[in-house]
Short mmCIF file of C-alpha atoms in Angstrom, two decimals:
data_model
loop_
_atom_site.label_atom_id
_atom_site.label_comp_id
_atom_site.label_asym_id
_atom_site.label_seq_id
_atom_site.Cartn_x
_atom_site.Cartn_y
_atom_site.Cartn_z
CA UNK A 1 23.55 30.63 -23.23
CA UNK A 2 21.03 32.30 -20.95
CA UNK A 3 17.57 32.34 -22.62
CA UNK A 4 16.43 35.78 -23.76
CA UNK A 5 13.38 37.09 -21.93
CA UNK A 6 10.85 38.87 -24.13
CA UNK A 7 9.90 41.63 -24.68
CA UNK A 8 13.34 43.11 -25.23
CA UNK A 9 14.23 46.66 -26.19
CA UNK A 10 17.16 48.76 -27.21
CA UNK A 11 18.44 51.87 -28.83
CA UNK A 12 20.46 51.97 -32.04
CA UNK A 13 21.99 48.48 -32.61
CA UNK A 14 21.63 45.22 -30.68
CA UNK A 15 21.76 41.52 -31.49
CA UNK A 16 19.17 39.39 -29.72
CA UNK A 17 19.24 35.60 -29.34
CA UNK A 18 15.88 34.05 -30.25
CA UNK A 19 15.82 30.71 -28.41
CA UNK A 20 13.49 27.96 -29.65
CA UNK A 21 13.81 24.34 -30.75
CA UNK A 22 16.40 23.98 -33.53
CA UNK A 23 14.98 24.71 -36.98
CA UNK A 24 11.63 26.02 -35.72
CA UNK A 25 10.55 29.46 -37.01
CA UNK A 26 9.83 32.27 -34.58
CA UNK A 27 6.86 34.61 -34.83
CA UNK A 28 8.05 38.04 -33.73
CA UNK A 29 7.01 41.67 -33.86
CA UNK A 30 9.16 44.80 -33.86
CA UNK A 31 8.34 48.47 -33.46
CA UNK A 32 10.08 51.80 -33.16
CA UNK A 33 9.02 53.84 -30.16
CA UNK A 34 9.20 57.08 -32.15
CA UNK A 35 7.37 58.34 -35.23
CA UNK A 36 10.47 59.14 -37.32
CA UNK A 37 13.04 56.58 -36.17
CA UNK A 38 13.38 53.53 -38.40
CA UNK A 39 15.01 50.21 -37.58
CA UNK A 40 16.14 47.28 -39.72
CA UNK A 41 15.69 43.64 -38.66
CA UNK A 42 18.53 41.43 -39.96
CA UNK A 43 18.66 37.67 -39.23
CA UNK A 44 21.89 36.00 -38.10
CA UNK A 45 23.20 32.48 -37.76
CA UNK A 46 25.51 32.49 -34.75
CA UNK A 47 26.58 28.98 -33.77
CA UNK A 48 29.97 27.46 -32.85
CA UNK A 49 30.25 26.30 -36.49
CA UNK A 50 29.01 29.39 -38.32
CA UNK A 51 28.50 33.15 -37.99
CA UNK A 52 26.60 34.67 -40.94
CA UNK A 53 24.35 37.70 -41.44
CA UNK A 54 21.55 37.65 -44.02
CA UNK A 55 19.92 40.60 -45.75
CA UNK A 56 17.49 42.66 -43.66
CA UNK A 57 13.99 41.20 -43.56
CA UNK A 58 12.29 44.64 -43.45
CA UNK A 59 12.46 48.04 -41.80
CA UNK A 60 10.06 49.74 -39.41
CA UNK A 61 8.39 53.10 -39.85
CA UNK A 62 6.27 54.82 -37.24
CA UNK A 63 5.16 53.39 -33.93
CA UNK A 64 3.15 50.42 -35.27
CA UNK A 65 4.05 46.80 -34.53
CA UNK A 66 5.53 44.97 -37.55
CA UNK A 67 4.84 41.21 -37.29
CA UNK A 68 7.22 38.86 -39.10
CA UNK A 69 8.55 35.30 -39.28
CA UNK A 70 12.19 34.61 -38.40
CA UNK A 71 13.07 31.46 -40.39
CA UNK A 72 14.23 28.49 -38.33
CA UNK A 73 17.81 28.44 -39.58
CA UNK A 74 18.55 31.80 -37.91
CA UNK A 75 19.50 31.91 -34.24
CA UNK A 76 19.66 35.67 -33.68
CA UNK A 77 18.12 38.90 -34.87
CA UNK A 78 20.08 42.13 -35.15
CA UNK A 79 18.02 45.29 -34.79
CA UNK A 80 19.82 48.38 -36.04
CA UNK A 81 18.88 52.00 -36.61
CA UNK A 82 18.28 53.05 -40.19
CA UNK A 83 18.95 56.56 -41.46
CA UNK A 84 19.82 59.71 -39.58
CA UNK A 85 16.38 60.77 -38.33
CA UNK A 86 15.05 60.16 -34.86
CA UNK A 87 16.56 58.77 -31.70
CA UNK A 88 13.73 56.69 -30.26
CA UNK A 89 14.12 53.25 -28.76
CA UNK A 90 12.79 49.99 -30.26
CA UNK A 91 10.93 47.02 -28.84
CA UNK A 92 10.97 43.37 -29.97
CA UNK A 93 8.47 40.81 -28.71
CA UNK A 94 7.31 37.27 -29.44
CA UNK A 95 3.98 36.47 -31.05
CA UNK A 96 2.20 33.26 -30.23
CA UNK A 97 0.32 31.40 -32.92
CA UNK A 98 -3.05 32.10 -31.31
CA UNK A 99 -2.24 35.84 -31.14
CA UNK A 100 -1.23 36.28 -34.79
CA UNK A 101 -2.87 39.47 -36.12
CA UNK A 102 -4.76 39.73 -39.40
CA UNK A 103 -1.63 40.80 -41.30
CA UNK A 104 0.14 37.57 -40.40
CA UNK A 105 -2.01 34.45 -40.39
CA UNK A 106 -1.64 30.71 -40.34
CA UNK A 107 -3.07 28.55 -43.15
CA UNK A 108 -3.42 24.90 -42.16
CA UNK A 109 -5.19 23.49 -45.24
CA UNK A 110 -4.09 22.31 -48.66
CA UNK A 111 -3.60 24.38 -51.82
CA UNK A 112 -5.52 27.66 -51.82
CA UNK A 113 -6.02 30.51 -54.30
CA UNK A 114 -6.24 34.05 -52.92
CA UNK A 115 -7.29 37.24 -54.73
CA UNK A 116 -5.91 40.56 -53.52
CA UNK A 117 -6.65 44.18 -54.37
CA UNK A 118 -5.01 47.39 -53.08
CA UNK A 119 -6.70 50.76 -52.83
CA UNK A 120 -5.84 54.19 -51.54
CA UNK A 121 -2.22 55.26 -51.21
CA UNK A 122 -0.79 51.74 -51.18
CA UNK A 123 1.56 51.02 -54.09
CA UNK A 124 0.92 47.32 -53.79
CA UNK A 125 1.05 44.40 -51.42
CA UNK A 126 3.90 42.29 -50.22
CA UNK A 127 2.72 38.73 -49.69
CA UNK A 128 5.03 35.92 -48.54
CA UNK A 129 4.17 32.30 -47.64
CA UNK A 130 6.44 30.76 -44.95
CA UNK A 131 6.75 27.07 -44.00
CA UNK A 132 5.51 26.11 -40.51
CA UNK A 133 8.44 23.82 -39.79
CA UNK A 134 11.36 26.02 -40.91
CA UNK A 135 9.92 29.51 -41.50
CA UNK A 136 11.56 29.56 -44.93
CA UNK A 137 9.70 31.39 -47.71
CA UNK A 138 7.75 28.93 -49.86
CA UNK A 139 6.00 29.22 -53.18
CA UNK A 140 4.87 32.87 -53.33
CA UNK A 141 6.56 36.19 -52.91
CA UNK A 142 4.47 38.97 -54.43
CA UNK A 143 5.80 42.47 -53.99
CA UNK A 144 4.54 45.77 -55.37
CA UNK A 145 1.54 44.61 -57.39
CA UNK A 146 -1.85 46.24 -56.89
CA UNK A 147 -4.20 43.44 -57.91
CA UNK A 148 -3.85 39.76 -58.63
CA UNK A 149 -4.28 36.14 -57.62
CA UNK A 150 -1.78 33.95 -55.78
CA UNK A 151 -1.78 30.24 -55.02
CA UNK A 152 -0.60 28.81 -51.71
CA UNK A 153 0.84 25.35 -52.20
CA UNK A 154 -0.20 24.18 -48.73
CA UNK A 155 0.03 25.02 -45.02
CA UNK A 156 2.19 27.78 -43.59
CA UNK A 157 2.27 31.35 -42.33
CA UNK A 158 1.12 34.05 -44.76
CA UNK A 159 2.52 37.54 -44.21
CA UNK A 160 0.69 40.42 -45.91
CA UNK A 161 1.79 44.04 -45.85
CA UNK A 162 1.29 47.17 -47.93
CA UNK A 163 3.67 50.02 -48.52
CA UNK A 164 2.79 52.59 -47.39
CA UNK A 165 0.01 51.30 -45.18
CA UNK A 166 -3.25 51.44 -47.11
CA UNK A 167 -6.55 49.73 -47.70
CA UNK A 168 -6.43 46.26 -49.22
CA UNK A 169 -8.54 43.13 -49.42
CA UNK A 170 -7.59 39.49 -49.51
CA UNK A 171 -10.24 36.88 -50.37
CA UNK A 172 -10.44 33.23 -51.31
CA UNK A 173 -10.59 33.21 -55.14
#
């Protein structure tokens, strides 16, 4: 297999190999190049022994970058157009640990309690804790709540997003 050079782009549907050491998660970001074209990001396992698609991780909206963690067990990512609107292209790129934006951060310590609060138009936060070694979701997965406290069991990536984009705070409890 020829390694995939990043960034990579496309239009409509394309499956992209995400080379890295076996089992290691990949930090990626995806965006639509148009304001009304949405895309879904669906992980795949595509090896000589297995070919399996998992449920979509998320969908894009607007031109903003959407950072995410591709768990280590997946070898490919399929980007496909969602809905009938728009005909813009999409772009997929790698993120490096030192370039992780505020919405996706790395926690390297032990257990930690975080307090979150949403304001404005946001209908709540999505908050997922991913393992460093595999990228698999760990002990928290909060979706759609406006205020609360969560506990991280230990180190990993923490992905925070609001839907629609709105004002929110995240603090050590």
